PDB file of C-alpha atoms in Angstrom:
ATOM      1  CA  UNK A   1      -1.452 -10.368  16.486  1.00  0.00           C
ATOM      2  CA  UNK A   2      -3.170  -7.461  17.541  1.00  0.00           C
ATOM      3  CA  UNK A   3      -6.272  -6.487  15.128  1.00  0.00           C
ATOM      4  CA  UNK A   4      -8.491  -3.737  16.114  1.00  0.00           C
ATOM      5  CA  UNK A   5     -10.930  -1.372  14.432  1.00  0.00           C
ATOM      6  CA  UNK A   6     -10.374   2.250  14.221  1.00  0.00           C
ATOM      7  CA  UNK A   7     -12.364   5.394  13.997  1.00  0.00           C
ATOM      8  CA  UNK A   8     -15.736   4.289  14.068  1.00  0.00           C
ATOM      9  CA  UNK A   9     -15.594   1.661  16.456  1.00  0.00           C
ATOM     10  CA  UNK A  10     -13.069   1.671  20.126  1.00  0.00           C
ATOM     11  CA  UNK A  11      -9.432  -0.229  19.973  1.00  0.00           C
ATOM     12  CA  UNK A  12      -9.684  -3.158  20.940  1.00  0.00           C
ATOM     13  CA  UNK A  13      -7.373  -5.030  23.401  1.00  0.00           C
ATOM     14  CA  UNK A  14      -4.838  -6.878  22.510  1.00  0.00           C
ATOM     15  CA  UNK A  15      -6.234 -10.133  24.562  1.00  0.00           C
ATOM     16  CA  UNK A  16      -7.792 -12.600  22.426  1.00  0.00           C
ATOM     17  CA  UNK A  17     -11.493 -12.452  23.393  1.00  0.00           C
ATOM     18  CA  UNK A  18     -10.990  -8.444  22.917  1.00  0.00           C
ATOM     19  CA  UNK A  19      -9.530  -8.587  19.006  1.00  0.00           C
ATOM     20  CA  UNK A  20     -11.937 -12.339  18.283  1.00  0.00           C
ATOM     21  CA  UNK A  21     -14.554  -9.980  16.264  1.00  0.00           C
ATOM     22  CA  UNK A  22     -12.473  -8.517  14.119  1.00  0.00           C
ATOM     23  CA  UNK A  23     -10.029 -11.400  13.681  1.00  0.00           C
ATOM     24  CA  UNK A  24     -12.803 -13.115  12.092  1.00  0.00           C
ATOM     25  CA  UNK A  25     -13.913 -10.428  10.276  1.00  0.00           C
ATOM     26  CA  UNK A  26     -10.356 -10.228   8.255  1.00  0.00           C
ATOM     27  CA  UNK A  27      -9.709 -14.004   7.956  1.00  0.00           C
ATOM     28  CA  UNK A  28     -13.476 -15.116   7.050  1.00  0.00           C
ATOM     29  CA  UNK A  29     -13.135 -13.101   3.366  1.00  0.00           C
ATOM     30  CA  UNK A  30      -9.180 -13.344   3.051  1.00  0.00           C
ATOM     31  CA  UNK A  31      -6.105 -14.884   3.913  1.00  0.00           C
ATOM     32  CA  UNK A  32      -4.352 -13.490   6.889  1.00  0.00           C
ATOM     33  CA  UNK A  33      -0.892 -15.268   8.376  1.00  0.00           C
ATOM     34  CA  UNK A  34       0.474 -12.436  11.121  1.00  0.00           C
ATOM     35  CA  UNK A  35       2.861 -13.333  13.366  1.00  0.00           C
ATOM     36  CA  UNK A  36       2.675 -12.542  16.970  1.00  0.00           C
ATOM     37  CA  UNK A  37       4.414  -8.616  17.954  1.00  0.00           C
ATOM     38  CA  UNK A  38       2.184  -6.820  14.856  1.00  0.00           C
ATOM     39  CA  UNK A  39      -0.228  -5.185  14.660  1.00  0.00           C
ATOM     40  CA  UNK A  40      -3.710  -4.461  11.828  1.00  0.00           C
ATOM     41  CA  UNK A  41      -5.608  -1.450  12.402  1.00  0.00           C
ATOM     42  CA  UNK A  42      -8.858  -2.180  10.336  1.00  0.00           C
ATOM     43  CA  UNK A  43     -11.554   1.165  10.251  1.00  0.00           C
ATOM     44  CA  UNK A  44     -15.126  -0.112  10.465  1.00  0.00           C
ATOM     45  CA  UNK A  45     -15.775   1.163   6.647  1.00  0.00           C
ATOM     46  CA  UNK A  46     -13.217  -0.488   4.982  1.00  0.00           C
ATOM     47  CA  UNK A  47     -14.179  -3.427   2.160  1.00  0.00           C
ATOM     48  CA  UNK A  48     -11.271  -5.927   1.944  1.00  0.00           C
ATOM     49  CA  UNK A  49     -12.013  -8.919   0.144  1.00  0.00           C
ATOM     50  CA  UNK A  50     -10.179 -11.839  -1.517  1.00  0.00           C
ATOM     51  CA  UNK A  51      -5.908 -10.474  -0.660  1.00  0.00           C
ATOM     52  CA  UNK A  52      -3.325 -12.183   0.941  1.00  0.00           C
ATOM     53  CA  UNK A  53      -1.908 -10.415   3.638  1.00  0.00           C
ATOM     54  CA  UNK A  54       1.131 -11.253   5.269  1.00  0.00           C
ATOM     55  CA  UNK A  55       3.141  -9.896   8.186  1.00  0.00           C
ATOM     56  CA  UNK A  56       6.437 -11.322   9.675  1.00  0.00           C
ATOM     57  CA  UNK A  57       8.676 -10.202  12.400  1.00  0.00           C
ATOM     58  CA  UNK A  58       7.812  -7.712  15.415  1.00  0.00           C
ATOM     59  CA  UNK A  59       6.357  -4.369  16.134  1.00  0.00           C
ATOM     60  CA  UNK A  60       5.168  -3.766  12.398  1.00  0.00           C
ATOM     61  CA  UNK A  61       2.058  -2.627  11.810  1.00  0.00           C
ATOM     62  CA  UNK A  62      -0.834  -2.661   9.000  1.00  0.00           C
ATOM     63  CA  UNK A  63      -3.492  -0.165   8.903  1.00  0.00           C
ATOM     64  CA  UNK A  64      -6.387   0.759   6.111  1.00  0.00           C
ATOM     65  CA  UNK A  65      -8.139   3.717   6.948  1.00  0.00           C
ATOM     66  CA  UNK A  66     -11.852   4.328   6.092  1.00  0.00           C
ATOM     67  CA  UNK A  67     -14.015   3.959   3.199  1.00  0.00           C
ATOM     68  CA  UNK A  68     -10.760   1.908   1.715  1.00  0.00           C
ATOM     69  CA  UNK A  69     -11.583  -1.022  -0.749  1.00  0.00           C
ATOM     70  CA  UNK A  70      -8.923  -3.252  -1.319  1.00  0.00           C
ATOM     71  CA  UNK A  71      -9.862  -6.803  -4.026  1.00  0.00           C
ATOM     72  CA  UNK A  72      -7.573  -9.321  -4.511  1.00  0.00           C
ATOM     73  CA  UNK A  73      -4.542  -7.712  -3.346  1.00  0.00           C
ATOM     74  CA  UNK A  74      -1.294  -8.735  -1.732  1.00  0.00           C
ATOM     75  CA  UNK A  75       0.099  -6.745   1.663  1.00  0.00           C
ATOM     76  CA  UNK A  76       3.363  -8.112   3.016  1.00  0.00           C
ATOM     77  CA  UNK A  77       5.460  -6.551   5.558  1.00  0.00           C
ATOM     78  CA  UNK A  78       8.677  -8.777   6.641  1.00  0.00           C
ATOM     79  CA  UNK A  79      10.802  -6.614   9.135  1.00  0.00           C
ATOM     80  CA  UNK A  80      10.939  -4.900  12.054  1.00  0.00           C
ATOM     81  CA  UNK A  81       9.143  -1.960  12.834  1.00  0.00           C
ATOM     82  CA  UNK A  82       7.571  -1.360   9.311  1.00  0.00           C
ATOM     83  CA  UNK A  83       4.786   0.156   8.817  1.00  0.00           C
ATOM     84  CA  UNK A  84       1.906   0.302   5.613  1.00  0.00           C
ATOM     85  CA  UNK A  85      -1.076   2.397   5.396  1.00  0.00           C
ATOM     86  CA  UNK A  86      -4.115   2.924   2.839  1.00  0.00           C
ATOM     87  CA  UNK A  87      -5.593   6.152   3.324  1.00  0.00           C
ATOM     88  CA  UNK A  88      -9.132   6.941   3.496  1.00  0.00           C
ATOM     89  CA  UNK A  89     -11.250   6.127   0.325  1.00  0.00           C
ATOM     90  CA  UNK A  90      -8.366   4.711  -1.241  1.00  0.00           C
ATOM     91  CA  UNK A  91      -9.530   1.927  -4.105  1.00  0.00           C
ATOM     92  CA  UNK A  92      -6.750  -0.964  -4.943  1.00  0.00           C
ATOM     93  CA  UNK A  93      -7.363  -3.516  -7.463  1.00  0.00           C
ATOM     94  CA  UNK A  94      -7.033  -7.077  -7.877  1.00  0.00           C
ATOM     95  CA  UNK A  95      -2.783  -8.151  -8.326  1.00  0.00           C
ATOM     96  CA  UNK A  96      -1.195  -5.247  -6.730  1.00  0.00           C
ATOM     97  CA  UNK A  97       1.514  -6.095  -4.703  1.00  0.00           C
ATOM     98  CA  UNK A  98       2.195  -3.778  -1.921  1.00  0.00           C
ATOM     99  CA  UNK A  99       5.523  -4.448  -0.021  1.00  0.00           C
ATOM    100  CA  UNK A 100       7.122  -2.561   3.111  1.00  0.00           C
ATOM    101  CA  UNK A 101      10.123  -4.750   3.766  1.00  0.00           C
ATOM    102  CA  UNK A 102      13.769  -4.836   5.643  1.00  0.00           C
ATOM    103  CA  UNK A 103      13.686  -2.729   8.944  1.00  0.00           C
ATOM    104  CA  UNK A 104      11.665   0.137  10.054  1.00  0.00           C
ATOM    105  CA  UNK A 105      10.970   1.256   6.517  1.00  0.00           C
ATOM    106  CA  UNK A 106       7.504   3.018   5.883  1.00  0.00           C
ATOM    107  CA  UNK A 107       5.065   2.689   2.538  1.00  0.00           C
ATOM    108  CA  UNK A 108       1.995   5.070   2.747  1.00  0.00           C
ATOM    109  CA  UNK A 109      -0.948   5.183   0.289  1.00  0.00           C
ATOM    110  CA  UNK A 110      -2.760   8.600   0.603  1.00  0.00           C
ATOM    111  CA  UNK A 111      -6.132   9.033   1.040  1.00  0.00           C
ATOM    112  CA  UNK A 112      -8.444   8.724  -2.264  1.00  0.00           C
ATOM    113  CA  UNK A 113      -5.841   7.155  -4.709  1.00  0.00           C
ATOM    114  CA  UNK A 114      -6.638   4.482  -7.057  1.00  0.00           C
ATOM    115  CA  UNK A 115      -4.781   2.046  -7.892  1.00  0.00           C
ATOM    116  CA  UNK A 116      -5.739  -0.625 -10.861  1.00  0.00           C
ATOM    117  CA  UNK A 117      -5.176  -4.184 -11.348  1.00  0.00           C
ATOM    118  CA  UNK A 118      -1.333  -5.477 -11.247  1.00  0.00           C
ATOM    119  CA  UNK A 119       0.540  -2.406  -9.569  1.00  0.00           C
ATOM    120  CA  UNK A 120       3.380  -3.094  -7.174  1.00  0.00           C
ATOM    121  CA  UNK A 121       4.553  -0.895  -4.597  1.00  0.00           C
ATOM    122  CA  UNK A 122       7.851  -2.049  -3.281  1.00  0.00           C
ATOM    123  CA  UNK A 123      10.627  -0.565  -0.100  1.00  0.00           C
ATOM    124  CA  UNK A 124      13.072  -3.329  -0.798  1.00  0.00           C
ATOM    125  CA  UNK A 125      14.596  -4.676  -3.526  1.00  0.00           C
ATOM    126  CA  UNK A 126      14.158  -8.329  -1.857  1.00  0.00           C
ATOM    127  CA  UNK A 127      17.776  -9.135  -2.069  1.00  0.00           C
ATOM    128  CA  UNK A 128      21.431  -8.002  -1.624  1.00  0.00           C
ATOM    129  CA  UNK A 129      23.325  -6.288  -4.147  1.00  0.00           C
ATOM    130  CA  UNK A 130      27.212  -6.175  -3.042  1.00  0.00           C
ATOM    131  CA  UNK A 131      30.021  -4.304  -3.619  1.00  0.00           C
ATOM    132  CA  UNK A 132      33.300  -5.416  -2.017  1.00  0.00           C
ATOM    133  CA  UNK A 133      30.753  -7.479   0.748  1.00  0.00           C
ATOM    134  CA  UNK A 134      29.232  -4.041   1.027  1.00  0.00           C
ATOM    135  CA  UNK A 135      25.288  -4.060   0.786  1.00  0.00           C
ATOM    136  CA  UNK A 136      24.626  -1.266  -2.061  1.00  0.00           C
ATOM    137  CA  UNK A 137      20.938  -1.584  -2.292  1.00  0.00           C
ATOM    138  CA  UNK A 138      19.143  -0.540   1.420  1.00  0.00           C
ATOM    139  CA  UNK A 139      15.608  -0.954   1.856  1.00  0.00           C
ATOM    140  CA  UNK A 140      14.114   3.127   1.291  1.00  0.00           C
ATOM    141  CA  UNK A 141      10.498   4.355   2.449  1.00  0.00           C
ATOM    142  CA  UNK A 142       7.831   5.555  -0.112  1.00  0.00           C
ATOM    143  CA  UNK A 143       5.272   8.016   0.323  1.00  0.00           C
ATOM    144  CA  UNK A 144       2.666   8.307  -2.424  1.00  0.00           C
ATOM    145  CA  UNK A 145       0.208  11.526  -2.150  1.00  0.00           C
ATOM    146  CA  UNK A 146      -3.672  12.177  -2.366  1.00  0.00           C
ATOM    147  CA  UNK A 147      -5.439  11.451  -5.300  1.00  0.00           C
ATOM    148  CA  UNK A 148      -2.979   9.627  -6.910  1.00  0.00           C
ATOM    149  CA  UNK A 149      -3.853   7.187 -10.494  1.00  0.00           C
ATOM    150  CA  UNK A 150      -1.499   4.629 -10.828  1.00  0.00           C
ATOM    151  CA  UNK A 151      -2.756   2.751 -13.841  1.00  0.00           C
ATOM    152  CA  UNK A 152      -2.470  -0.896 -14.718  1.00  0.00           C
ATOM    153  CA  UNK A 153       0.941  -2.940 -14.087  1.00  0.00           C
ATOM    154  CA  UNK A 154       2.567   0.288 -12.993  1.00  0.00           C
ATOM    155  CA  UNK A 155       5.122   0.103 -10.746  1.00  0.00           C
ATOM    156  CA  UNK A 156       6.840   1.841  -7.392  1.00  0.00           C
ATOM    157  CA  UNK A 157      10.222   1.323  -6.123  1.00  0.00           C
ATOM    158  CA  UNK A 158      12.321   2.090  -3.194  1.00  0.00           C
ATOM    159  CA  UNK A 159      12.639   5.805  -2.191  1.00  0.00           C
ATOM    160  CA  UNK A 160      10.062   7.283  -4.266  1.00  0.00           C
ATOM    161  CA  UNK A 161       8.059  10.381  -3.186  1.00  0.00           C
ATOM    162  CA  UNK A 162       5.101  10.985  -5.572  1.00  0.00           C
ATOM    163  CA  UNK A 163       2.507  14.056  -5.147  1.00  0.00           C
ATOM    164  CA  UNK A 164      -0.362  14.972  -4.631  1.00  0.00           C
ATOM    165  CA  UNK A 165      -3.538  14.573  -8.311  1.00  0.00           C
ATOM    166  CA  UNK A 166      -0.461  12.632  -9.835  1.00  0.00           C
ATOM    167  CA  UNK A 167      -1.197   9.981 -13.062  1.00  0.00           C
ATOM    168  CA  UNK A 168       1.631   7.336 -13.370  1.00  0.00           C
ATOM    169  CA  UNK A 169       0.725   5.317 -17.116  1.00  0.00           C
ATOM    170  CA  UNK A 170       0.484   2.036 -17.617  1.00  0.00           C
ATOM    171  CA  UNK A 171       3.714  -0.047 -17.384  1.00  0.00           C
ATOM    172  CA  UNK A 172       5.330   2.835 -15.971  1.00  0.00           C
ATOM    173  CA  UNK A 173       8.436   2.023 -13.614  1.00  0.00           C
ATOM    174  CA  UNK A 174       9.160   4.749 -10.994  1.00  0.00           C
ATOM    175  CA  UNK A 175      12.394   5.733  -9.785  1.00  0.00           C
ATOM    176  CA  UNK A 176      12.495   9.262  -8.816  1.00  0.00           C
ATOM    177  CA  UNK A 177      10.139  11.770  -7.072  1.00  0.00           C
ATOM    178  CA  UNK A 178       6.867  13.334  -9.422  1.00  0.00           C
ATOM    179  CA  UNK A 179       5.974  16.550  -7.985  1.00  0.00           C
ATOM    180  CA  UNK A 180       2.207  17.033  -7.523  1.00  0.00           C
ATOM    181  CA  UNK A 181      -0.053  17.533 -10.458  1.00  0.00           C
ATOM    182  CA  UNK A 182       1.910  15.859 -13.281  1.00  0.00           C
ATOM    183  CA  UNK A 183       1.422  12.526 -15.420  1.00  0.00           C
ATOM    184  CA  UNK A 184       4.358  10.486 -15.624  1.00  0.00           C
ATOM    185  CA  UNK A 185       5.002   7.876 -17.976  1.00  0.00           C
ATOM    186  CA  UNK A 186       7.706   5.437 -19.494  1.00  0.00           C
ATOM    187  CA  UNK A 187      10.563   3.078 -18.122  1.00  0.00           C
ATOM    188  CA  UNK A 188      12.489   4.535 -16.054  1.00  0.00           C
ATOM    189  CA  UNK A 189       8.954   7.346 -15.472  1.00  0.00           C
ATOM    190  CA  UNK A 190       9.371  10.657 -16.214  1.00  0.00           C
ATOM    191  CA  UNK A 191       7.039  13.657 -15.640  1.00  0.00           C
ATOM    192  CA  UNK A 192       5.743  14.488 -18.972  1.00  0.00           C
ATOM    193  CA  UNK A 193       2.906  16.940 -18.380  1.00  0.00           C
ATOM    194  CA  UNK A 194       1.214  18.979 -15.773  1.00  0.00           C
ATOM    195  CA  UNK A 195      -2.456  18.628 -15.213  1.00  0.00           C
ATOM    196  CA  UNK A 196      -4.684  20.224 -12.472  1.00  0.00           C
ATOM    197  CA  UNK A 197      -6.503  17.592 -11.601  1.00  0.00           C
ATOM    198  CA  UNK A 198      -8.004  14.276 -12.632  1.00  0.00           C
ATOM    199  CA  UNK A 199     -11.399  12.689 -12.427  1.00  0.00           C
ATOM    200  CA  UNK A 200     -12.359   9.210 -11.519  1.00  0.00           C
ATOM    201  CA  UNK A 201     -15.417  10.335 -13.793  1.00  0.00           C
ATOM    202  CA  UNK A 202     -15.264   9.097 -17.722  1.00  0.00           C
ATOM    203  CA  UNK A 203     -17.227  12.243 -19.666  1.00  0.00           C
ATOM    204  CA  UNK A 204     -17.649  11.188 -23.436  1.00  0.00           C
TER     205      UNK A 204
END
């Protein structure tokens, strides 16, 4: 495992005495099982506390940008070559789920999204669907904007695209793309209005 810190503070090497301070910095306030070939790009700033995070197979890599704060949440990448990143100032609650799986697929988190408790974020389906021993269901890549709200339980699958100051509502399932500055809402999600903006600020 290679962890290093980015931004603020040099890269590390990827001996052991050169990654030991940040190593400990991950595992002492969560749990941490990486497998040898990966790689967890940490920023100085970042406040991870409490998840699970899990990375199997080679050359995949984990990185949280700065000013991120991540509670209680669950990272997994099983694969090769995937990659998952948090973007800067980007808040995730406690049970979200946040899954890059299969081979060389790709699940970014833009920079100052929220995302609260119980949201799952998912590139693979987890198993095979077939169709005459065909394999119907491939793993897809995800990309969700800046300043995206996705509000409690909601959920992400495979091959989504969402924008930029998008709302997804609560218990909302995503399968298609939201175009930037729209709520979206319902099972399967569908935009339902535009908006300008939103504002982590409650004014009442």
């Amino acid at each position: 495992m290679v962890v290093s810190c980015i931004k603020r503070l040099p890269i590390v090497n990827t001996s052991p005495q050169g990654g030991l301070f940040h190593r400990l910095f991950l595992t002492l306030r969560n749990k941490v099982k990486v497998q040898s070939g990966n790689t967890v790009n940490i920023a100085s700033t970042t406040r991870i506390r409490q998840c699970h995070i899990s990375i199997k197979g080679k050359g995949n890599t984990l990185t949280v940008d700065d000013g991120a704060n991540l509670r209680g949440v669950q990272i997994e990448l099983n694969g090769n070559n995937c990659s998952l990143t948090i973007g800067k100032y980007s808040v995730i609650g406690e049970g979200c789920y946040l899954s890059a799986r299969e081979n060389g697929t790709t699940l970014t988190i833009g920079e100052k999204c929220m995302l609260s408790r119980n949201v799952k974020i998912m590139t693979s389906d987890g198993h095979d669907i077939l169709n005459e021993n065909k394999r119907i269901n491939p793993a897809k890549n995800i990309i969700i904007g800046n300043r995206v709200w996705l509000a409690d339980s909601a959920v992400v699958l495979k091959g989504c695209k969402v924008g930029d100051d998008v709302v997804l509502g609560i218990n909302s399932v995503l399968t298609q793309d939201i175009p930037n500055n729209f709520i979206a809402a319902g099972n399967p999600a569908k935009p339902v209005r535009k908006i300008s903006n939103w504002s982590e600020v409650l004014t009442f």
